[in-house]
Structures are given as structure tokens and as C-alpha cells.
mmCIF file of C-alpha atoms and ligand atoms in Angstrom:
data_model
loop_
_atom_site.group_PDB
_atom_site.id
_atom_site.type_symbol
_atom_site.label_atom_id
_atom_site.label_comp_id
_atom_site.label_asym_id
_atom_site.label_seq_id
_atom_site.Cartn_x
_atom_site.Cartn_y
_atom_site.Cartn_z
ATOM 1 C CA UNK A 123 -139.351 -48.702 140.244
ATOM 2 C CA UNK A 124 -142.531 -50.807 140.139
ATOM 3 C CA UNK A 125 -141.890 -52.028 136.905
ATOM 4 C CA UNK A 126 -138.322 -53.225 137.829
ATOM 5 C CA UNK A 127 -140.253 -54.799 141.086
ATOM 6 C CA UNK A 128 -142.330 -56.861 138.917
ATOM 7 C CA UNK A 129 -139.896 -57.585 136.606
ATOM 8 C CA UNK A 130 -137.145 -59.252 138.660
ATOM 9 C CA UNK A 131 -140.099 -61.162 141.121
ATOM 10 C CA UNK A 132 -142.466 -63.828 140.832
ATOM 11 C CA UNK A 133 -144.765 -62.952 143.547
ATOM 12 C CA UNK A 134 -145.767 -59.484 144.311
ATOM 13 C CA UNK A 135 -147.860 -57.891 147.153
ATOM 14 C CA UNK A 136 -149.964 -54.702 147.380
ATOM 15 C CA UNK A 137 -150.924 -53.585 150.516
ATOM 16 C CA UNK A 138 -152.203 -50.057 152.031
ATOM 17 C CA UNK A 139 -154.951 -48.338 153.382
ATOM 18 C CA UNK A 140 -158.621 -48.683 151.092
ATOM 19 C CA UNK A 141 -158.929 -46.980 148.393
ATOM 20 C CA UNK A 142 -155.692 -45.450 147.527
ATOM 21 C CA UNK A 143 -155.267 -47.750 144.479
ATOM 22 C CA UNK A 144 -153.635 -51.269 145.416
ATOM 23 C CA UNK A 145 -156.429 -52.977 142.722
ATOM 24 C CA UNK A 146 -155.610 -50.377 139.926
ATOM 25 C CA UNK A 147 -151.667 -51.122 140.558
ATOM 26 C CA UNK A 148 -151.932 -54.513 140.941
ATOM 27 C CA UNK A 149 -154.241 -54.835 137.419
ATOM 28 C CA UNK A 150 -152.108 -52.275 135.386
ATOM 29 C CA UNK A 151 -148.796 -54.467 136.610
ATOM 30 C CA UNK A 152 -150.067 -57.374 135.624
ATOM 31 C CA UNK A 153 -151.085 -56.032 132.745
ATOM 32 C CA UNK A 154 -147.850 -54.823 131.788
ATOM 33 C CA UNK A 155 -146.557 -58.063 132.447
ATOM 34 C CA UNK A 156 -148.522 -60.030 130.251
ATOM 35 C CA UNK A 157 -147.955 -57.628 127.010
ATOM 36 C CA UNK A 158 -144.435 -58.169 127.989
ATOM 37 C CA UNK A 159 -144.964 -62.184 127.400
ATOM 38 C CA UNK A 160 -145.135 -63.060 131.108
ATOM 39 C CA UNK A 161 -148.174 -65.460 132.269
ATOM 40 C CA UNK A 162 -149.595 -63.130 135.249
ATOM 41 C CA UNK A 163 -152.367 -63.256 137.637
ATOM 42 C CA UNK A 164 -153.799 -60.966 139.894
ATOM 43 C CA UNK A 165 -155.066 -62.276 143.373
ATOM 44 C CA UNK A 166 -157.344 -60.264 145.208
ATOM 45 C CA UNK A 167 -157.968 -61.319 149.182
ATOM 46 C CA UNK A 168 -159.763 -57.598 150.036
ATOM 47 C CA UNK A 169 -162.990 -58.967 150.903
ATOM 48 C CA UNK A 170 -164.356 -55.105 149.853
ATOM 49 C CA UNK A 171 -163.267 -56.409 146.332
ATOM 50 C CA UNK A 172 -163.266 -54.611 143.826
ATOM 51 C CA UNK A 173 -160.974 -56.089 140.629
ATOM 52 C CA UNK A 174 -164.524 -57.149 138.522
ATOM 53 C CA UNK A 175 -165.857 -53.242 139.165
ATOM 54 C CA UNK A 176 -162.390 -52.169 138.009
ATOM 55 C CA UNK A 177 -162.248 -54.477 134.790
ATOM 56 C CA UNK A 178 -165.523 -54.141 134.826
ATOM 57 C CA UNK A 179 -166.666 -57.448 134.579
ATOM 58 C CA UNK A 180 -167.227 -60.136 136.199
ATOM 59 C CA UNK A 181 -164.272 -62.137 138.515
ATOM 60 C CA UNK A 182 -165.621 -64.000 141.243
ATOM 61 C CA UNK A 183 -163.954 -66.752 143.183
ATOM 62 C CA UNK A 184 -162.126 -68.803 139.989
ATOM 63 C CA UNK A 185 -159.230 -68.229 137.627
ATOM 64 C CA UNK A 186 -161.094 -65.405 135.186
ATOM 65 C CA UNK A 187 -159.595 -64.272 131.894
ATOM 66 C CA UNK A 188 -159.364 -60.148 132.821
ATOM 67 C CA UNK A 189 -159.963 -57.864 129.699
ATOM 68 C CA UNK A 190 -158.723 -60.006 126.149
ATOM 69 C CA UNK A 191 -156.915 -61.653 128.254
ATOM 70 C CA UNK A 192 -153.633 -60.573 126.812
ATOM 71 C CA UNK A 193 -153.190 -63.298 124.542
ATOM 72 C CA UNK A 194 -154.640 -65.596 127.101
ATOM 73 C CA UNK A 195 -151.495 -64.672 129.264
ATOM 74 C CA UNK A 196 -153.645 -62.204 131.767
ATOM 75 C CA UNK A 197 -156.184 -63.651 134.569
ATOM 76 C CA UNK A 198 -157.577 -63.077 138.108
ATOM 77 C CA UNK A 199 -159.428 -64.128 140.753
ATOM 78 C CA UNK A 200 -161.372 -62.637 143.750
ATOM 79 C CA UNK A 201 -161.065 -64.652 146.790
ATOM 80 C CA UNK A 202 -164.727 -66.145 148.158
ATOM 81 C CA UNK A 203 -163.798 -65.467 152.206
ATOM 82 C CA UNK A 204 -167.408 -67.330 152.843
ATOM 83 C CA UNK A 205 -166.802 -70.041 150.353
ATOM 84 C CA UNK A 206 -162.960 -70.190 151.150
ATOM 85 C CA UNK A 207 -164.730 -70.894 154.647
ATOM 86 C CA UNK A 208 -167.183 -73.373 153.862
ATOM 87 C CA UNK A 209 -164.457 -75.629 151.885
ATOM 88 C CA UNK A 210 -161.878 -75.095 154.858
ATOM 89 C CA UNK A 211 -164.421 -76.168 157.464
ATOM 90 C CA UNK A 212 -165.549 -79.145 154.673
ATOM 91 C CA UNK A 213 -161.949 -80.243 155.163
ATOM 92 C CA UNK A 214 -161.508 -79.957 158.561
ATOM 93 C CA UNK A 215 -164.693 -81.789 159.487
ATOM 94 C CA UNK A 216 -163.982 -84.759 157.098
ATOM 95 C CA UNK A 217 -160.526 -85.370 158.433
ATOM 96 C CA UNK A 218 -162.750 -85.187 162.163
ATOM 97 C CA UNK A 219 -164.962 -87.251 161.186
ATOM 98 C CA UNK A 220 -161.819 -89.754 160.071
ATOM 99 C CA UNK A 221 -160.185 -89.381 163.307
ATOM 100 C CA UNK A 222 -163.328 -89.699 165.483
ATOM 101 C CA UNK A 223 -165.830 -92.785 166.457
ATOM 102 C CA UNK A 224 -168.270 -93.071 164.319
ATOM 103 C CA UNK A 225 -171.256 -91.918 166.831
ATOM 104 C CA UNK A 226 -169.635 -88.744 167.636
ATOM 105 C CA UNK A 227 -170.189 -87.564 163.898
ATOM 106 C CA UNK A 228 -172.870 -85.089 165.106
ATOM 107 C CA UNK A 229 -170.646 -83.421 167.676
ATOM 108 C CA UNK A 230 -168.107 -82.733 164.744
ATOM 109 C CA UNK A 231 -170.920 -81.169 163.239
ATOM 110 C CA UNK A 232 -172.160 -79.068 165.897
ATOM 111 C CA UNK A 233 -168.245 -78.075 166.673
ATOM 112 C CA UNK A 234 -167.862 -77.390 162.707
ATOM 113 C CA UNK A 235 -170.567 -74.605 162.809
ATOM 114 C CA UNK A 236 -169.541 -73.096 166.056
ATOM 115 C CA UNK A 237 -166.351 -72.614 164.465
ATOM 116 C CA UNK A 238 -167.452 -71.024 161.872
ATOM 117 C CA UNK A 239 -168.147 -67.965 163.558
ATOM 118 C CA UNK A 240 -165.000 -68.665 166.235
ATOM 119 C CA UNK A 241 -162.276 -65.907 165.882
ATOM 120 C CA UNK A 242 -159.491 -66.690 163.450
ATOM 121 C CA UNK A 243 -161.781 -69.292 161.272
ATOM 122 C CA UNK A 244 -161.683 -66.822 158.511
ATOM 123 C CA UNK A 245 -158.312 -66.161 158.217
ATOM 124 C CA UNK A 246 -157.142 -69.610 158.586
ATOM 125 C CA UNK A 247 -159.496 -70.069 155.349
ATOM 126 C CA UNK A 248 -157.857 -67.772 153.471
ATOM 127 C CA UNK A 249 -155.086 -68.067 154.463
ATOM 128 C CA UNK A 250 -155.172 -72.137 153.121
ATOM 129 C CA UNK A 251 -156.487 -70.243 149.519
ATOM 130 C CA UNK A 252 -153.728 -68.078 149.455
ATOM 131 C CA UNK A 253 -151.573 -71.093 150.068
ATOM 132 C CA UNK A 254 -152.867 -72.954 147.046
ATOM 133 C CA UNK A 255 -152.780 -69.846 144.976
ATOM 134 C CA UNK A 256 -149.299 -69.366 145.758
ATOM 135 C CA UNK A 257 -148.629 -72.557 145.158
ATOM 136 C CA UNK A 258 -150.867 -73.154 141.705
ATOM 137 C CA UNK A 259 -149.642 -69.616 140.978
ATOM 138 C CA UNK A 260 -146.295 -70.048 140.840
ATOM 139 C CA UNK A 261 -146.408 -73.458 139.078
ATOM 140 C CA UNK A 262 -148.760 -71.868 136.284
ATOM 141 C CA UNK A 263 -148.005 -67.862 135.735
ATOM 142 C CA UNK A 264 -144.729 -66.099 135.923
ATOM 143 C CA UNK A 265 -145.991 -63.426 138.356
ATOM 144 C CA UNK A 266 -148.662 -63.481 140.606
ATOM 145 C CA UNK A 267 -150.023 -60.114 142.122
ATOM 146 C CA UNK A 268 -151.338 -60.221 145.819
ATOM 147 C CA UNK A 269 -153.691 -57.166 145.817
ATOM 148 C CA UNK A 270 -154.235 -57.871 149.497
ATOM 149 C CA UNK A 271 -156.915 -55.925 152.054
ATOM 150 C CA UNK A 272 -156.240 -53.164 154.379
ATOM 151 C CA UNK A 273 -152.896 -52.711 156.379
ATOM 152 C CA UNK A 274 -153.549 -54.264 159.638
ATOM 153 C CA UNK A 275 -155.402 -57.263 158.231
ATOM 154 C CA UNK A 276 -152.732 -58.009 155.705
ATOM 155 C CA UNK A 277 -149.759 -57.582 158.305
ATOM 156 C CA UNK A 278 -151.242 -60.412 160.012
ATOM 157 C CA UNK A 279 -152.197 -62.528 157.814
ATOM 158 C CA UNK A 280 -148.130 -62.231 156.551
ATOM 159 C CA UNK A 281 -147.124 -63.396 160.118
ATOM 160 C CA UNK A 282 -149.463 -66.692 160.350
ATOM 161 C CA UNK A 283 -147.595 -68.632 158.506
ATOM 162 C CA UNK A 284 -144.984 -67.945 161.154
ATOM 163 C CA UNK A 285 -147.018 -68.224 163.963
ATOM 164 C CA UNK A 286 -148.838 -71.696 162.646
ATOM 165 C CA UNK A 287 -145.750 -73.402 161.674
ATOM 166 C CA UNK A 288 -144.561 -72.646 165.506
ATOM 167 C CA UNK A 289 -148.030 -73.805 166.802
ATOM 168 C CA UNK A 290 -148.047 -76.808 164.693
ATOM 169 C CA UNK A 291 -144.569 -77.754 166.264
ATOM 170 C CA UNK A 292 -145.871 -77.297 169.681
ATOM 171 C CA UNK A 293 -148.475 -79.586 168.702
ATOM 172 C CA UNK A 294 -146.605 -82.181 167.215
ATOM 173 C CA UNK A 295 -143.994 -81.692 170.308
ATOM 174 C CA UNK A 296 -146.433 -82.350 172.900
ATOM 175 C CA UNK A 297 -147.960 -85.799 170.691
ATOM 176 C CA UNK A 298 -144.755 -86.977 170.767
ATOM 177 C CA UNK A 299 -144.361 -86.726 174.407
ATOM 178 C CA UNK A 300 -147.965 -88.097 175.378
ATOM 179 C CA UNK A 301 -146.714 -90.980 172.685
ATOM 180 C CA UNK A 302 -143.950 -91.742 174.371
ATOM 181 C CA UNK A 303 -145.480 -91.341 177.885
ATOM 182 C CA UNK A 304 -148.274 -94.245 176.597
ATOM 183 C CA UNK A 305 -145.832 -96.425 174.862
ATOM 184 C CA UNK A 306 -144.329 -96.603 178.875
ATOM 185 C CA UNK A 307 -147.649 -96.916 180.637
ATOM 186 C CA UNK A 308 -148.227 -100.091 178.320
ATOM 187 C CA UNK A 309 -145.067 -101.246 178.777
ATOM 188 C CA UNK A 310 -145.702 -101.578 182.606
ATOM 189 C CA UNK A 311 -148.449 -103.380 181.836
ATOM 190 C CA UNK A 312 -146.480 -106.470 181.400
ATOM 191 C CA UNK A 313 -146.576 -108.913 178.748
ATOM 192 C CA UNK A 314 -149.473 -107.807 176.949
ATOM 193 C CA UNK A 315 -147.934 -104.592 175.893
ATOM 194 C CA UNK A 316 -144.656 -106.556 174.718
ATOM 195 C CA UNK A 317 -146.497 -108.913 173.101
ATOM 196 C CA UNK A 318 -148.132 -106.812 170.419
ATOM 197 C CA UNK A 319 -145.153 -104.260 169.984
ATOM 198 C CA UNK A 320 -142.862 -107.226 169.018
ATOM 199 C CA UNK A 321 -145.198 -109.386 166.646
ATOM 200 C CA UNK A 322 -146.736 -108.773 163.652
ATOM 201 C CA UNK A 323 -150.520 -108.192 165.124
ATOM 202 C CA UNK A 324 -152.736 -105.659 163.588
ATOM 203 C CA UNK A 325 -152.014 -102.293 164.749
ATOM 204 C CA UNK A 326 -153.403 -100.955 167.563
ATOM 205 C CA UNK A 327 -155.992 -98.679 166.412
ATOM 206 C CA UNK A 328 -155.327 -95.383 168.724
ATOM 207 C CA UNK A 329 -151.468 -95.577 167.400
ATOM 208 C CA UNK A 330 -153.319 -95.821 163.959
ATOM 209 C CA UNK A 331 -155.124 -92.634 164.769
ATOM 210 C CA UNK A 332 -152.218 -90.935 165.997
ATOM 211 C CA UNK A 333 -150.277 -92.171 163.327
ATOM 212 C CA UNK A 334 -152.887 -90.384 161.121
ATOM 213 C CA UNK A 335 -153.295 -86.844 162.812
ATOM 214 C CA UNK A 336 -149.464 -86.679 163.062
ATOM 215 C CA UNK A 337 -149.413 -86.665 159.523
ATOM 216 C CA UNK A 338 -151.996 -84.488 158.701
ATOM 217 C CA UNK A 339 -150.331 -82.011 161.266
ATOM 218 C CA UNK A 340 -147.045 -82.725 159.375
ATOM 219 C CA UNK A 341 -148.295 -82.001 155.941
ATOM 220 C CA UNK A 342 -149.852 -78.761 157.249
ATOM 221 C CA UNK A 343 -146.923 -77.534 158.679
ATOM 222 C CA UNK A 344 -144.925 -78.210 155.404
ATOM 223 C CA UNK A 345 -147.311 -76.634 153.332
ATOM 224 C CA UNK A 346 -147.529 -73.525 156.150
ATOM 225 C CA UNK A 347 -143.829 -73.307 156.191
ATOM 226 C CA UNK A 348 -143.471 -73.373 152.147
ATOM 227 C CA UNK A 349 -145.873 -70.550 151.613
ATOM 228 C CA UNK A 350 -143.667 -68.993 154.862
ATOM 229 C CA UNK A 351 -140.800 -69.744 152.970
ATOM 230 C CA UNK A 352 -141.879 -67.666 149.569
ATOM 231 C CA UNK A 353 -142.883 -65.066 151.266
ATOM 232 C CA UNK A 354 -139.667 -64.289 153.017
ATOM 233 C CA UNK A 355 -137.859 -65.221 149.934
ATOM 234 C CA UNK A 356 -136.672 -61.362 148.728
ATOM 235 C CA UNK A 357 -135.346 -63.063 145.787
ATOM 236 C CA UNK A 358 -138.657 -63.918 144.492
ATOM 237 C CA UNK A 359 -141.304 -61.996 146.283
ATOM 238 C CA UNK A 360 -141.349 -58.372 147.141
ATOM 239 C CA UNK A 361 -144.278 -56.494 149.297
ATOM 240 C CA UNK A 362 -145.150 -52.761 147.756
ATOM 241 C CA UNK A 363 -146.976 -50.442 149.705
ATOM 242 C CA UNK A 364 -149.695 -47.866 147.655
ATOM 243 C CA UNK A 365 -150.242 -44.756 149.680
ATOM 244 C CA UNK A 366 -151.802 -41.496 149.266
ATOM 245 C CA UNK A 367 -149.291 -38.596 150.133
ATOM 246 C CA UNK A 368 -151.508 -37.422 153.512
ATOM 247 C CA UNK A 369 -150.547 -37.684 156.802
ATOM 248 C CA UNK A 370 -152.775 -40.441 158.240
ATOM 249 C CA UNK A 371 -151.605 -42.995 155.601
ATOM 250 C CA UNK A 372 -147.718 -41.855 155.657
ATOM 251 C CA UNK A 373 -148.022 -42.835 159.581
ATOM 252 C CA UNK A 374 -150.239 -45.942 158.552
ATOM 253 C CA UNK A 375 -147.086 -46.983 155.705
ATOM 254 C CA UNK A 376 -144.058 -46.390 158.522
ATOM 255 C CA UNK A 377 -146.070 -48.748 160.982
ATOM 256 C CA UNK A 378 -146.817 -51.261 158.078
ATOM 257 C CA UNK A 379 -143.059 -51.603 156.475
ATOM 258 C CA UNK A 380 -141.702 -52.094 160.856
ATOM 259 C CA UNK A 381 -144.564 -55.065 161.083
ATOM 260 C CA UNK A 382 -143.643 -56.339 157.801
ATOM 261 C CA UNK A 383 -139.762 -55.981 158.001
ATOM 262 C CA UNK A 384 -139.931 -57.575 161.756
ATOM 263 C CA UNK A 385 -142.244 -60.442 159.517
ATOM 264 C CA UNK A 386 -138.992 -61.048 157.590
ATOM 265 C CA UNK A 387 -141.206 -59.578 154.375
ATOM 266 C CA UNK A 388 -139.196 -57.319 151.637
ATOM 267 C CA UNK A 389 -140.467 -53.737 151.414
ATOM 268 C CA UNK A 390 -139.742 -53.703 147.839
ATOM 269 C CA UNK A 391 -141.724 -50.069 147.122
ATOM 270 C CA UNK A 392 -143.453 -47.459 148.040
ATOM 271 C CA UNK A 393 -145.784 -46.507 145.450
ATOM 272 C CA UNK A 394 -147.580 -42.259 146.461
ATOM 273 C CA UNK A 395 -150.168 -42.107 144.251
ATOM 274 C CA UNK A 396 -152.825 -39.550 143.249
ATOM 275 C CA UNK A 397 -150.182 -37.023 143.560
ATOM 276 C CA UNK A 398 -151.942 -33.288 142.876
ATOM 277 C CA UNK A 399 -150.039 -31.496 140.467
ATOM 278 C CA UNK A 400 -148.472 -28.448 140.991
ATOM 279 C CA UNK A 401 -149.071 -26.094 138.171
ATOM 280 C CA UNK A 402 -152.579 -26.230 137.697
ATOM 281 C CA UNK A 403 -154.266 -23.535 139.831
ATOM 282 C CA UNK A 404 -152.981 -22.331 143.556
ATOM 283 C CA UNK A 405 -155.935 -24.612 145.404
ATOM 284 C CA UNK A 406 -154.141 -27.649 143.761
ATOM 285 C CA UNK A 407 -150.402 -26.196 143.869
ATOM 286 C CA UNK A 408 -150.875 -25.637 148.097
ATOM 287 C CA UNK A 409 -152.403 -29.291 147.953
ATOM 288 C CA UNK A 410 -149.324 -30.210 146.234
ATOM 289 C CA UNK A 411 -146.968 -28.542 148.572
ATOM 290 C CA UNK A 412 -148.979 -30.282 151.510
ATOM 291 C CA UNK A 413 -148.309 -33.187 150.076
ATOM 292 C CA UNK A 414 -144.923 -32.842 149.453
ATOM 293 C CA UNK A 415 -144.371 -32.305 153.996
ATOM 294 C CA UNK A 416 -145.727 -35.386 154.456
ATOM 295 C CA UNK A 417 -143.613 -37.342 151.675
ATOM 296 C CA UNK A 418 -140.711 -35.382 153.191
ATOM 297 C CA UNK A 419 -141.739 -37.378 156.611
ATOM 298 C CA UNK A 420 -142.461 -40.397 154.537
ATOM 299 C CA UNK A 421 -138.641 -40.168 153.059
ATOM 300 C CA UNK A 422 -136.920 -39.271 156.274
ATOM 301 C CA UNK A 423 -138.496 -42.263 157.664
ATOM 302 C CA UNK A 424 -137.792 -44.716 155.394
ATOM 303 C CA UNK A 425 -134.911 -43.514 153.242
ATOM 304 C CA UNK A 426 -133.511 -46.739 151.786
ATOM 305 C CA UNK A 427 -137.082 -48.224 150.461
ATOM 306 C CA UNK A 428 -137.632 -47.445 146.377
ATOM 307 C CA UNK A 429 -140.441 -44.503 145.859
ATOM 308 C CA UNK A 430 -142.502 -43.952 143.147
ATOM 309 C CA UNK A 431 -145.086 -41.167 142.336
ATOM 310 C CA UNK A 432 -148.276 -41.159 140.374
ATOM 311 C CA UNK A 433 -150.119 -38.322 139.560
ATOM 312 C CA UNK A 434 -153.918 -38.087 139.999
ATOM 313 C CA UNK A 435 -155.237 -38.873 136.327
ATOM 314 C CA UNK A 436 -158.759 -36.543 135.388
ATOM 315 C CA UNK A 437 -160.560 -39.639 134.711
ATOM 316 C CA UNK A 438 -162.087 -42.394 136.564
ATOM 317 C CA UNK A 439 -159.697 -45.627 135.997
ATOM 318 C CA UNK A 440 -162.664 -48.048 134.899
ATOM 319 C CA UNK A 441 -162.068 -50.610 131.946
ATOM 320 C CA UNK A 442 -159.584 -52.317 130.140
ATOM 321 C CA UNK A 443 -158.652 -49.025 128.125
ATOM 322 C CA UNK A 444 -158.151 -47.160 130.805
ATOM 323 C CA UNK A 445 -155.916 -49.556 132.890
ATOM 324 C CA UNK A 446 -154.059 -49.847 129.575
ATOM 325 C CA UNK A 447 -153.291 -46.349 129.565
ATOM 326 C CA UNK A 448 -152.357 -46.040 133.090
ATOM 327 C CA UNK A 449 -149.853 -49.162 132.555
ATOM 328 C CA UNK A 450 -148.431 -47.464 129.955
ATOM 329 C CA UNK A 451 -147.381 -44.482 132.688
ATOM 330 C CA UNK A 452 -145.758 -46.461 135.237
HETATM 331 N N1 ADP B 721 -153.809 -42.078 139.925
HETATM 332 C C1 ADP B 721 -155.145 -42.069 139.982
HETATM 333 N N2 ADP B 721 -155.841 -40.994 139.557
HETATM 334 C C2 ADP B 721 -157.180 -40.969 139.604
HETATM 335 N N3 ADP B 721 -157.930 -41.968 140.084
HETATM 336 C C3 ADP B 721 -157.294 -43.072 140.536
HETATM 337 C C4 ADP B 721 -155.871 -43.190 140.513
HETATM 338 N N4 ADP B 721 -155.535 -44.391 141.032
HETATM 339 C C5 ADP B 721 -156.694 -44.997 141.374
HETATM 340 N N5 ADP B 721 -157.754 -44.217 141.079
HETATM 341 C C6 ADP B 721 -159.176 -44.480 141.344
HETATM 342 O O1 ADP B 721 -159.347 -44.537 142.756
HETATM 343 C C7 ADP B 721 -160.335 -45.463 143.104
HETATM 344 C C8 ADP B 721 -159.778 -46.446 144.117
HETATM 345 O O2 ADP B 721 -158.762 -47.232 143.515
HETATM 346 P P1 ADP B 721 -158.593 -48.781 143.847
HETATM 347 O O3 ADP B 721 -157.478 -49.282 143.026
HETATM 348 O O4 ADP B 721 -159.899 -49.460 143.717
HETATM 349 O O5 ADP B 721 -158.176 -48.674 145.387
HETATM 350 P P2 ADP B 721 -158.011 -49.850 146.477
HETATM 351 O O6 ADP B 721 -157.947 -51.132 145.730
HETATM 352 O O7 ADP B 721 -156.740 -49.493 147.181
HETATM 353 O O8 ADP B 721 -159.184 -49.736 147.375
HETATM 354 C C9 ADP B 721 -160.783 -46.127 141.811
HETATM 355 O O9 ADP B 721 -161.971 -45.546 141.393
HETATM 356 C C10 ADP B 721 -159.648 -45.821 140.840
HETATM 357 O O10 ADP B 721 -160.138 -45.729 139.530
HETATM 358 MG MG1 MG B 722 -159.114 -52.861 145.996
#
């Protein structure tokens, strides 16, 4: 099933709870990938990351070759939330600074920093990265894998897009309006105002400035609603959710695929893994059938989502060899 996932999409997500394996299926699908020719790159926006420990080498916040690099076909990168934040702020403050007289240039400074520890700063930063990386990823690599943070963090950060794009409307909505309202108010004031609409005189600078922040709230919308538009797109991306087979996390997974499904996300998969066998021993065969109640919840639930099982490997999955072997058993 995951395989086929990969396979037939060009943008892949793996979300679930910590620790149940999202970085060790993300790496050993892109790995698979780039034996099988494909350009692929794994993403990781978990702040707890933990791709470079996995690899076990360094990743850090830019496009990294992962193991031999596949043929040069295999790379990844760990998302920097405080230096995604610092550049987003960098942004926002210069385009402030634009907008604003010049002797207010330490307020948008002061405001800058405040924001930095506002609510929803953070996201919005990486949110913009995973933008770009969308964007850079699908122009340079034939899959890109999201291994993403835990559940209820991830769920949201699928809906901004949504929620921005409608915000950013309201916005540009309610400019329009306060446009219009001032293009009146200078009409009434007689000849002046008719005077400079109909000749060629420089611009007034406000309209200028208006001018300017509609645009800038224009591109961000387009750029909000493109990475809106990929992820919705079933045909191309596809949202997997890794799970151990316990109670807790079954619950956790039927909550996750109704927020994501409502999102207008594709629940491609549902990947169990660290399944305990069943015929070695009766501590691990009664863990199995334990195991097997709350899959049979899991599959009542969702019936019509893909399911696949991985069984709990002896060793530690650490290093390019071992990834390599548990690609090969997907
Ligand atoms: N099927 C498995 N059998 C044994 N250990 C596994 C298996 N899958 C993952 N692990 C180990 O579990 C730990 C957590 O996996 P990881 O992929 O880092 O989880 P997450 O990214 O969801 O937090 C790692 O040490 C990894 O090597
Ligand atoms: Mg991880």
C-alpha cells in the first residue's frame, strides 16, 4: 500500500502521534524512491526532529544529501522553526518598514519582536517554509515526503492555508471598500479631487501605498491558495497516518483522518507499525492479540482507508543500512 502511495503521488504526508515511526517511514520511502530513479526529498517540520539522529548525520535547516545520496537523487531537510521565524519576521518588517513613514521605523521594530512571541507567529513561519518547499520541491524532486509533527499540530497547520486565504479576502474586501469610501470623500471635496484623478499628476502617495499592500496581500493569498490547492489535490498528494496498534493512538488516528477529511486532505493510508508478532512466546502472542482489538476498532472505523502492517524489527532502525533494509520490507 505505501509503496503504491508513493508511487502514484508527488507529495506525501506523514502524520501521527511521536514516536511511532513517521521519520523512519518517511526516510525508508524516500529511499525507495530514489533507488527506483525518482528525485525525492524528505521534509521534516517536527520541531522534536529527529531525521539527522535517524541517518545519523547531520541535516539541519538546508537541502542535505541523506546517506550516498542515492546517486545524488536522495536529500532532506529539517525545518529551523526559530530561523524559519527570524526570516518570516525579516520579511514582514521590511515590507513595514516600506509601507510606513520613515520615523516610525522603530515602532516596526518594537512591534516585530513582540510578535515574535505573539500566538500563531510560528506557524505562520513555517507554514511560509513549507510553502516554498512545496513549491521548490515539486519543481526540483519527483516526490517530496512531509514527515510532519504530532497530530493536532499538523491538522492545523493543513487547515491555514484555508483559513488565510479566507482572511486575506476579508482583508482585501474591506480595502476595497475603505478605497472606494475615500475615492467619494475626495470627490466631495470639489475640484481638487477631480483635478488630480483626471490629469496626469504624480500619484497620490497613500493610493501608492495602498496600491502596494494590496499587492503584497494579493501575492500572499495566491501563493496561500496554491500550496491550498496541492494539498487538496488527491491526484498528487496523499496524507498517511503511522500509528501504533494501542488504543490511545487508534482514537488519536479516527479523530485525525475526520479533521483532515473535513480539511479536504486525502487519507491515502494507514500505516500500524511495530506490530508484536504472534508466535514468539505467549507475553508477546497476548500483546499481539491486544493489538489485534484495537485494529479491529481501527478497521470498523475507517473501513474504506488502505492499511498496512509492520512488524516490530529486533533492532534499533539507526543508519543508512538499516533504513535500507527496512525499505526493502515495505
Ligand atoms: N518497526 C519498527 N521496529 C522497531 N523499531 C522501530 C520500528 N519503526 C521505528 N522504530 C524505532 O522507533 C523509534 C521512533 O521512530 P521515529 O521514526 O523516530 O518516530 P517518529 O518520527 O514518529 O517520532 C526509532 O528509534 C526507530 O528506530
Ligand atoms: Mg520524527
Amino acid at each position: 500500500m505505501l509503496l503504491n502511495l508513493a508511487a502514484e503521488r508527488r507529495v506525501l504526508f506523514l502524520g501521527g502521534k511521536g514516536g511511532v515511526g513517521k521519520t523512519t517511514v518517511a526516510s525508508a520511502l524516500a529511499l525507495h524512491a530514489a533507488r527506483e530513479g525518482r528525485r525525492a526529498l524528505v521534509v521534516s517540520t517536527d520541531p522534536a526532529h529527529n531525521l539527522g539522529h535517524l541517518w545519523d548525520q547531520k541535516v539541519g535547516d538546508r537541502l542535505t544529501r541523506l546517506g550516498d545520496g542515492a546517486g545524488g537523487r536522495l536529500s532532506g531537510i529539517e525545518i529551523d522553526p526559530d530561523a524559519s521565524t527570524d526570516q518570516h519576521l525579516k520579511d514582514v518588517a521590511r515590507t513595514l518598514r516600506k509601507l510606513m513613514p520613515e520615523n516610525l521605523a522603530g515602532e516596526v521594530d518594537k512591534h516585530m519582536e513582540l510578535s515574535r512571541r505573539s500566538p500563531g507567529t510560528h506557524e505562520a513561519a513555517v507554514l511560509e517554509r513549507m510553502t516554498e518547499l512545496v513549491e521548490t520541491g515539486m519543481d526540483r524532486f519527483d516526490l517530496v515526503v512531509f514527515d510532519t509533527a504530532p497530530s493536532g499540530h499538523t491538522a492545523r497547520l493543513m487547515a491555514l492555508p484555508e483559513l488565510m486565504t479566507a482572511w486575506t479576502d476579508g482583508l482585501l474586501a474591506r480595502r476595497e471598500k475603505s478605497q472606494k469610501l475615500g475615492a467619494a470623500m475626495r470627490g466631495l471635496d470639489g475640484d481638487r479631487g477631480k483635478a488630480v484623478l483626471g490629469s496626469s499628476a504624480p500619484r497620490d502617495p497613500v493610493e501608492e501605498r495602498d496600491e502596494e499592500i494590496r499587492s503584497i496581500l494579493l501575492r500572499r493569498r495566491d501563493r496561500l491558495a496554491g500550496l491550498r490547492e496541492v494539498l487538496t489535490d488527491r491526484a498528487r498528494t496523499s496524507f498517511a497516518i503511522v500509528l501504533a496498534a494501542e488504543r490511545l493512538p487508534v482514537l488519536e488516528t479516527i479523530a485525525l483522518h475526520e479533521e483532515l477529511t473535513r480539511t479536504g486532505v486525502d487519507v491515502g493510508g494507514l500505516v500500524v507499525n511495530k506490530r508484536s508478532p504472534a508466535d514468539r512466546g505467549d507475553f508477546l502472542a497476548r500483546r499481539h492479540a491486544v493489538e489485534e482489538e484495537h485494529l479491529g476498532t481501527l478497521r470498523t472505523a475507517l473501513p474504506e482507508v488502505p492499511l498496512q502492517q509492520i512488524p516490530l524489527k529486533e533492532e534499533d532502525v539507526v543508519g543508512p543500512a538499516a533504513l535500507e533494509r527496512f525499505a526493502r520490507k515495505l
